[in-house]
PDB file of C-alpha atoms in Angstrom:
ATOM      1  CA  MET S 132     183.657 139.488 116.276  1.00  0.00           C
ATOM      2  CA  LYS S 133     183.024 143.213 115.168  1.00  0.00           C
ATOM      3  CA  TYR S 134     185.208 144.453 111.678  1.00  0.00           C
ATOM      4  CA  LEU S 135     185.750 147.676 110.255  1.00  0.00           C
ATOM      5  CA  ALA S 136     186.306 148.539 106.485  1.00  0.00           C
ATOM      6  CA  VAL S 137     190.265 149.992 106.276  1.00  0.00           C
ATOM      7  CA  TYR S 138     191.302 151.895 103.552  1.00  0.00           C
ATOM      8  CA  LYS S 139     194.632 152.696 103.036  1.00  0.00           C
ATOM      9  CA  CYS S 140     196.174 156.123 101.505  1.00  0.00           C
ATOM     10  CA  GLN S 141     198.306 155.573  98.596  1.00  0.00           C
ATOM     11  CA  LEU S 142     200.103 159.162  98.938  1.00  0.00           C
ATOM     12  CA  CYS S 143     201.257 158.574 103.198  1.00  0.00           C
ATOM     13  CA  GLY S 144     200.194 155.328 103.981  1.00  0.00           C
ATOM     14  CA  GLN S 145     197.881 155.920 106.427  1.00  0.00           C
ATOM     15  CA  THR S 146     195.061 154.009 107.226  1.00  0.00           C
ATOM     16  CA  ILE S 147     191.854 154.648 107.577  1.00  0.00           C
ATOM     17  CA  GLN S 148     188.540 153.250 109.024  1.00  0.00           C
ATOM     18  CA  TYR S 149     185.571 153.591 106.919  1.00  0.00           C
ATOM     19  CA  GLY S 150     181.937 153.061 108.322  1.00  0.00           C
ATOM     20  CA  GLU S 151     180.255 151.098 111.649  1.00  0.00           C
ATOM     21  CA  PRO S 152     182.014 148.402 112.804  1.00  0.00           C
ATOM     22  CA  GLN S 153     179.891 144.999 111.355  1.00  0.00           C
ATOM     23  CA  GLU S 154     179.648 142.108 113.063  1.00  0.00           C
ATOM     24  CA  ILE S 155     180.722 139.393 111.381  1.00  0.00           C
ATOM     25  CA  PRO S 156     181.828 135.851 111.491  1.00  0.00           C
ATOM     26  CA  TYR S 157     185.723 135.435 110.525  1.00  0.00           C
ATOM     27  CA  ASP S 158     185.279 132.457 108.705  1.00  0.00           C
ATOM     28  CA  GLU S 159     182.933 134.585 106.413  1.00  0.00           C
ATOM     29  CA  LEU S 160     185.103 137.343 105.498  1.00  0.00           C
ATOM     30  CA  PRO S 161     187.046 135.667 102.881  1.00  0.00           C
ATOM     31  CA  LYS S 162     183.401 135.673 100.906  1.00  0.00           C
ATOM     32  CA  LEU S 163     182.871 138.988 102.158  1.00  0.00           C
ATOM     33  CA  LEU S 164     186.277 140.134 100.356  1.00  0.00           C
ATOM     34  CA  ALA S 165     185.093 138.220  97.403  1.00  0.00           C
ATOM     35  CA  LYS S 166     182.065 140.393  97.110  1.00  0.00           C
ATOM     36  CA  VAL S 167     184.176 143.673  97.103  1.00  0.00           C
ATOM     37  CA  ILE S 168     185.822 142.603  94.300  1.00  0.00           C
ATOM     38  CA  GLN S 169     182.621 141.278  92.624  1.00  0.00           C
ATOM     39  CA  ASN S 170     181.400 144.952  93.095  1.00  0.00           C
ATOM     40  CA  GLN S 171     184.199 146.881  91.894  1.00  0.00           C
ATOM     41  CA  LEU S 172     184.051 145.011  88.292  1.00  0.00           C
ATOM     42  CA  PHE S 173     180.150 146.903  88.853  1.00  0.00           C
ATOM     43  CA  ALA S 174     182.211 150.502  89.386  1.00  0.00           C
ATOM     44  CA  GLY S 175     180.773 151.393  86.091  1.00  0.00           C
ATOM     45  CA  ASN S 176     176.714 150.754  86.883  1.00  0.00           C
ATOM     46  CA  PRO S 177     175.756 153.088  88.931  1.00  0.00           C
ATOM     47  CA  TYR S 178     173.017 150.707  90.224  1.00  0.00           C
ATOM     48  CA  LEU S 179     175.310 147.896  90.989  1.00  0.00           C
ATOM     49  CA  HIS S 180     178.207 149.414  92.897  1.00  0.00           C
ATOM     50  CA  LYS S 181     177.200 149.713  95.873  1.00  0.00           C
ATOM     51  CA  ALA S 182     180.771 150.750  98.068  1.00  0.00           C
ATOM     52  CA  PRO S 183     183.383 153.038  97.144  1.00  0.00           C
ATOM     53  CA  MET S 184     186.654 151.756  96.113  1.00  0.00           C
ATOM     54  CA  HIS S 185     189.001 154.755  96.818  1.00  0.00           C
ATOM     55  CA  ILE S 186     187.689 157.571  99.293  1.00  0.00           C
ATOM     56  CA  PRO S 187     189.445 161.121  99.496  1.00  0.00           C
ATOM     57  CA  HIS S 188     192.502 161.324 102.238  1.00  0.00           C
ATOM     58  CA  LYS S 189     193.307 164.423 103.650  1.00  0.00           C
ATOM     59  CA  CYS S 190     197.201 163.318 104.897  1.00  0.00           C
ATOM     60  CA  LYS S 191     198.722 165.108 108.107  1.00  0.00           C
ATOM     61  CA  ASP S 192     201.284 166.844 105.958  1.00  0.00           C
ATOM     62  CA  GLY S 193     198.639 168.996 103.444  1.00  0.00           C
ATOM     63  CA  ASN S 194     198.405 167.220 100.475  1.00  0.00           C
ATOM     64  CA  VAL S 195     195.219 165.126  99.546  1.00  0.00           C
ATOM     65  CA  GLY S 196     195.733 161.547  98.224  1.00  0.00           C
ATOM     66  CA  LEU S 197     193.359 158.485  97.242  1.00  0.00           C
ATOM     67  CA  ALA S 198     192.881 155.928  99.660  1.00  0.00           C
ATOM     68  CA  TYR S 199     192.212 152.817  98.520  1.00  0.00           C
ATOM     69  CA  PHE S 200     189.950 149.562 100.038  1.00  0.00           C
ATOM     70  CA  ALA S 201     193.096 147.548 102.187  1.00  0.00           C
ATOM     71  CA  GLY S 202     190.423 144.971 103.976  1.00  0.00           C
ATOM     72  CA  PHE S 203     188.977 144.468 107.337  1.00  0.00           C
ATOM     73  CA  VAL S 204     190.140 145.098 111.017  1.00  0.00           C
ATOM     74  CA  LYS S 205     188.782 144.036 114.552  1.00  0.00           C
ATOM     75  CA  GLU S 206     186.984 146.629 116.656  1.00  0.00           C
TER      76      GLU S 206
END
């Protein structure tokens, strides 16, 4: 099954798909989420931090918010 990383805007609540779909076995998703949490612990170190915790989002109402990592959805 292919999954996409999803972020959710804190301001408007919209979910945003991010990146390319990846083939990930369903049983491996909890381990991948644990790696995301570990990655966030390294946010202050540019050599160890690889994935964004937040991404900017242009809301439909003209506002701009921050979308935080929410999980993975099936393609």
